[in-house]
PDB file of C-alpha atoms in Angstrom:
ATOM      1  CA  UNK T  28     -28.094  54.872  96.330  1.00  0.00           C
ATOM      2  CA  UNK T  29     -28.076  53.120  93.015  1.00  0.00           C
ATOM      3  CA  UNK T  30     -28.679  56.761  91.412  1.00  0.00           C
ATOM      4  CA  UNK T  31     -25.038  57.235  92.806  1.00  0.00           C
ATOM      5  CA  UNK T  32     -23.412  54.412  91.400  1.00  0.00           C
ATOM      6  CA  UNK T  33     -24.835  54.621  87.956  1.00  0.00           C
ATOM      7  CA  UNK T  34     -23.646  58.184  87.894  1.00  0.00           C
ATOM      8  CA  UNK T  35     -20.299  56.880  89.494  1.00  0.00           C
ATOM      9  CA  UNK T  36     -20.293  54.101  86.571  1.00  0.00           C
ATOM     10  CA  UNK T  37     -20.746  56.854  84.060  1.00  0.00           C
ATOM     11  CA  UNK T  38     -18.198  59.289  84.932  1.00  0.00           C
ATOM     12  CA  UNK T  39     -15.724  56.811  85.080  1.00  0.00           C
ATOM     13  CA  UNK T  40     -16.604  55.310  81.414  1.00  0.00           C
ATOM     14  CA  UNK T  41     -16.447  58.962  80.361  1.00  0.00           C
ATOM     15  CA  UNK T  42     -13.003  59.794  82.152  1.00  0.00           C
ATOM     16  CA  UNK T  43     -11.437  56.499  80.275  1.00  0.00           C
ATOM     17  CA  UNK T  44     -12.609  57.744  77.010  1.00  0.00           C
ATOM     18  CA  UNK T  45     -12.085  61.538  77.361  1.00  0.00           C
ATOM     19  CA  UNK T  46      -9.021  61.596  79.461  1.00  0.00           C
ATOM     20  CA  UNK T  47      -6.467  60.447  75.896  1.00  0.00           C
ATOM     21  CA  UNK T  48      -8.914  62.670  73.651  1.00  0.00           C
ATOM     22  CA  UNK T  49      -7.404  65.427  76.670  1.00  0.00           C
ATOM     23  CA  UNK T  50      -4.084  63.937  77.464  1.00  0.00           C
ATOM     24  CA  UNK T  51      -2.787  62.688  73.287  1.00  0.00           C
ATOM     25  CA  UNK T  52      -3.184  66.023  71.848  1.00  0.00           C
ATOM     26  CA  UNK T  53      -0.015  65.136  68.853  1.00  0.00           C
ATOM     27  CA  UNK T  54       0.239  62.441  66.591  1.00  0.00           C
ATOM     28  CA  UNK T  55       1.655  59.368  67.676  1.00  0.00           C
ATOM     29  CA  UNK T  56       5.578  58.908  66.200  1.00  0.00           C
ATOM     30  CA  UNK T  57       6.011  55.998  68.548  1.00  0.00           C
ATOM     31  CA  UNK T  58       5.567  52.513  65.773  1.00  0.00           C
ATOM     32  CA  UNK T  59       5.158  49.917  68.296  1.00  0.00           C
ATOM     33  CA  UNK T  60       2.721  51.989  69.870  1.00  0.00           C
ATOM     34  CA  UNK T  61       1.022  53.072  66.559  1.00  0.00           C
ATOM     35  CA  UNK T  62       0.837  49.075  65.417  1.00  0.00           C
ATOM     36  CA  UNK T  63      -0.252  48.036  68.818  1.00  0.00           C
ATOM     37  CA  UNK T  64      -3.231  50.658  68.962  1.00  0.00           C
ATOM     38  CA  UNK T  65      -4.020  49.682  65.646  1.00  0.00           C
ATOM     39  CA  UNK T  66      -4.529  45.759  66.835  1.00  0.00           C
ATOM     40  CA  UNK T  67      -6.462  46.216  70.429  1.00  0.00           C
ATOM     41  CA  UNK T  68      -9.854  46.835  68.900  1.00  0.00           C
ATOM     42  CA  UNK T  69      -9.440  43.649  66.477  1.00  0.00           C
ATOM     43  CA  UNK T  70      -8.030  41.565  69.913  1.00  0.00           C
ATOM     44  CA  UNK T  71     -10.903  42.756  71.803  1.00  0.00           C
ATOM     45  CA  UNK T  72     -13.657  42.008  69.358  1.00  0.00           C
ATOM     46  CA  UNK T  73     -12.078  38.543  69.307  1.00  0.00           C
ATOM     47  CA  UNK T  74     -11.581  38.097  72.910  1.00  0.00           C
ATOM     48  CA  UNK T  75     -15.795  38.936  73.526  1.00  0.00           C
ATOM     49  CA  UNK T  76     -16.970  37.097  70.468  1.00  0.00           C
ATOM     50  CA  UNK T  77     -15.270  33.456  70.296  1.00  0.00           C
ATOM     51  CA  UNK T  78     -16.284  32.352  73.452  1.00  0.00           C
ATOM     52  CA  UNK T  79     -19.710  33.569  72.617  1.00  0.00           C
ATOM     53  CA  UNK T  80     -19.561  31.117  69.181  1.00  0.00           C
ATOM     54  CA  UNK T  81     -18.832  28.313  70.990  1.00  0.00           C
ATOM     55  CA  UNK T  82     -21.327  28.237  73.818  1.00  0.00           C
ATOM     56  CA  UNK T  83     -24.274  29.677  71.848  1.00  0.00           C
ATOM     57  CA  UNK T  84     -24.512  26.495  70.151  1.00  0.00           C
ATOM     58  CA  UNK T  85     -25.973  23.183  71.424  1.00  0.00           C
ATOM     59  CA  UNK T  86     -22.768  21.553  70.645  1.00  0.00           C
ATOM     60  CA  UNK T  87     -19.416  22.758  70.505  1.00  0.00           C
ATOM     61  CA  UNK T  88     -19.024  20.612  67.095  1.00  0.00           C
ATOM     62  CA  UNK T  89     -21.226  22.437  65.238  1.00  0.00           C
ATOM     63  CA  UNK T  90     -19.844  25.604  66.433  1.00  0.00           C
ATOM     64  CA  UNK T  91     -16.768  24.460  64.862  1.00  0.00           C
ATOM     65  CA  UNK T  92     -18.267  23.831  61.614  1.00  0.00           C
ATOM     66  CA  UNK T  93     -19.890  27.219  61.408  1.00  0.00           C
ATOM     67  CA  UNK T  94     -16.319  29.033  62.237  1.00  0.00           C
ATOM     68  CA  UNK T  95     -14.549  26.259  59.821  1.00  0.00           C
ATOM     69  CA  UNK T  96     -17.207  27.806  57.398  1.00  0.00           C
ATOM     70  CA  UNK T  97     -17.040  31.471  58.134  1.00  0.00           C
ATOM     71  CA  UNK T  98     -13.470  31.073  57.892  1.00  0.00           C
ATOM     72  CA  UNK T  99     -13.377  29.631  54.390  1.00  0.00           C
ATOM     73  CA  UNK T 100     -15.696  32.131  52.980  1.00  0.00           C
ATOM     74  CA  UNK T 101     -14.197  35.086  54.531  1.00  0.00           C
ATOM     75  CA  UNK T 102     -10.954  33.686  53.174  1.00  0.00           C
ATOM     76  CA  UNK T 103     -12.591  33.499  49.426  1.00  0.00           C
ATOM     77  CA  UNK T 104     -13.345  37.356  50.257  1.00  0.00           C
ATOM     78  CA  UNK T 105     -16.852  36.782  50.495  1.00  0.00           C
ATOM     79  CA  UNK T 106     -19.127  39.538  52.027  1.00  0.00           C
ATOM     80  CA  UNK T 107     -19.944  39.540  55.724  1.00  0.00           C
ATOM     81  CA  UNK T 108     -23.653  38.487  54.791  1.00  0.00           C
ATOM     82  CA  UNK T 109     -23.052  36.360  52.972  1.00  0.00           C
ATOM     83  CA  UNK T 110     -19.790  34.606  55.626  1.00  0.00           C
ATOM     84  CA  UNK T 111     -22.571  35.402  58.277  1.00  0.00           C
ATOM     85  CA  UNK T 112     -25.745  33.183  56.780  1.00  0.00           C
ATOM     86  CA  UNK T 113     -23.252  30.595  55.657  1.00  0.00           C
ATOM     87  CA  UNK T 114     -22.033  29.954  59.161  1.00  0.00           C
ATOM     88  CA  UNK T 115     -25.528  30.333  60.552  1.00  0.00           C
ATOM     89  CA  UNK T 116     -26.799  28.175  58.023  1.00  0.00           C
ATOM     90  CA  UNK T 117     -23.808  25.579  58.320  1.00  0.00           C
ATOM     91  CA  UNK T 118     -24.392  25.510  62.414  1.00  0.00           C
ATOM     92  CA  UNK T 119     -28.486  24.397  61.752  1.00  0.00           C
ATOM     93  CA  UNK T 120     -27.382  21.789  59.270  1.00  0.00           C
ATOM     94  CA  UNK T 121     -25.348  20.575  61.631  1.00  0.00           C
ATOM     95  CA  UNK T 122     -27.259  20.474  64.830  1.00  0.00           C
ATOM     96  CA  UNK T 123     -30.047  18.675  62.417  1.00  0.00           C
ATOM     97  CA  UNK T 124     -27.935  16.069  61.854  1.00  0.00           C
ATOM     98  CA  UNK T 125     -26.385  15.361  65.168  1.00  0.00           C
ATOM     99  CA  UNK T 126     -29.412  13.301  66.480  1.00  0.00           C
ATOM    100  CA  UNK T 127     -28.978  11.126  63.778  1.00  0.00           C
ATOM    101  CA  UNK T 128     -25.227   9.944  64.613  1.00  0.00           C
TER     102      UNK T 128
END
């Protein structure tokens, strides 16, 4: 029985994806539709990942430092390594120094 729903689960995450590959065979002239295609990928990736931040912390304030961080050197056009340790390395600072506050 679980064979069955696994292969149920697959077909339908193939149908989603291969169904507008099928369906969309032009170009889309439509701009609202064009911009808002071009934005759900970006909204998605935001919706899964900032919960994730803030919980995978011990504290929700040190969370905030690291995205305060990431923010400021992604805004200074850093490189995602470098935006990535900074915030990793801002959120173990911080959660060091908690205890002692």
């Amino acid at each position: 029985m679980k064979w069955l729903f696994i292969g149920a689960m697959a077909l339908v995450t193939y149908l989603i994806r291969a169904l507008p590959l099928t369906i969309l065979q032009g170009k889309i002239k439509n701009k609202w539709l064009r911009s808002f295609l071009y934005y759900v990928p970006y909204a998605c990736l935001s919706a899964m990942t900032f919960p994730a931040i803030f919980f995978a912390t011990q504290s929700v304030w040190s969370a905030v430092a690291g995205v305060a961080i990431a923010l400021l050197l992604a805004f200074f056009n850093r490189s995602l390594i470098t935006v990535a340790a900074g915030a990793c390395l801002t959120v173990l600072v911080v959660e060091q120094l908690m205890p002692l506050f």
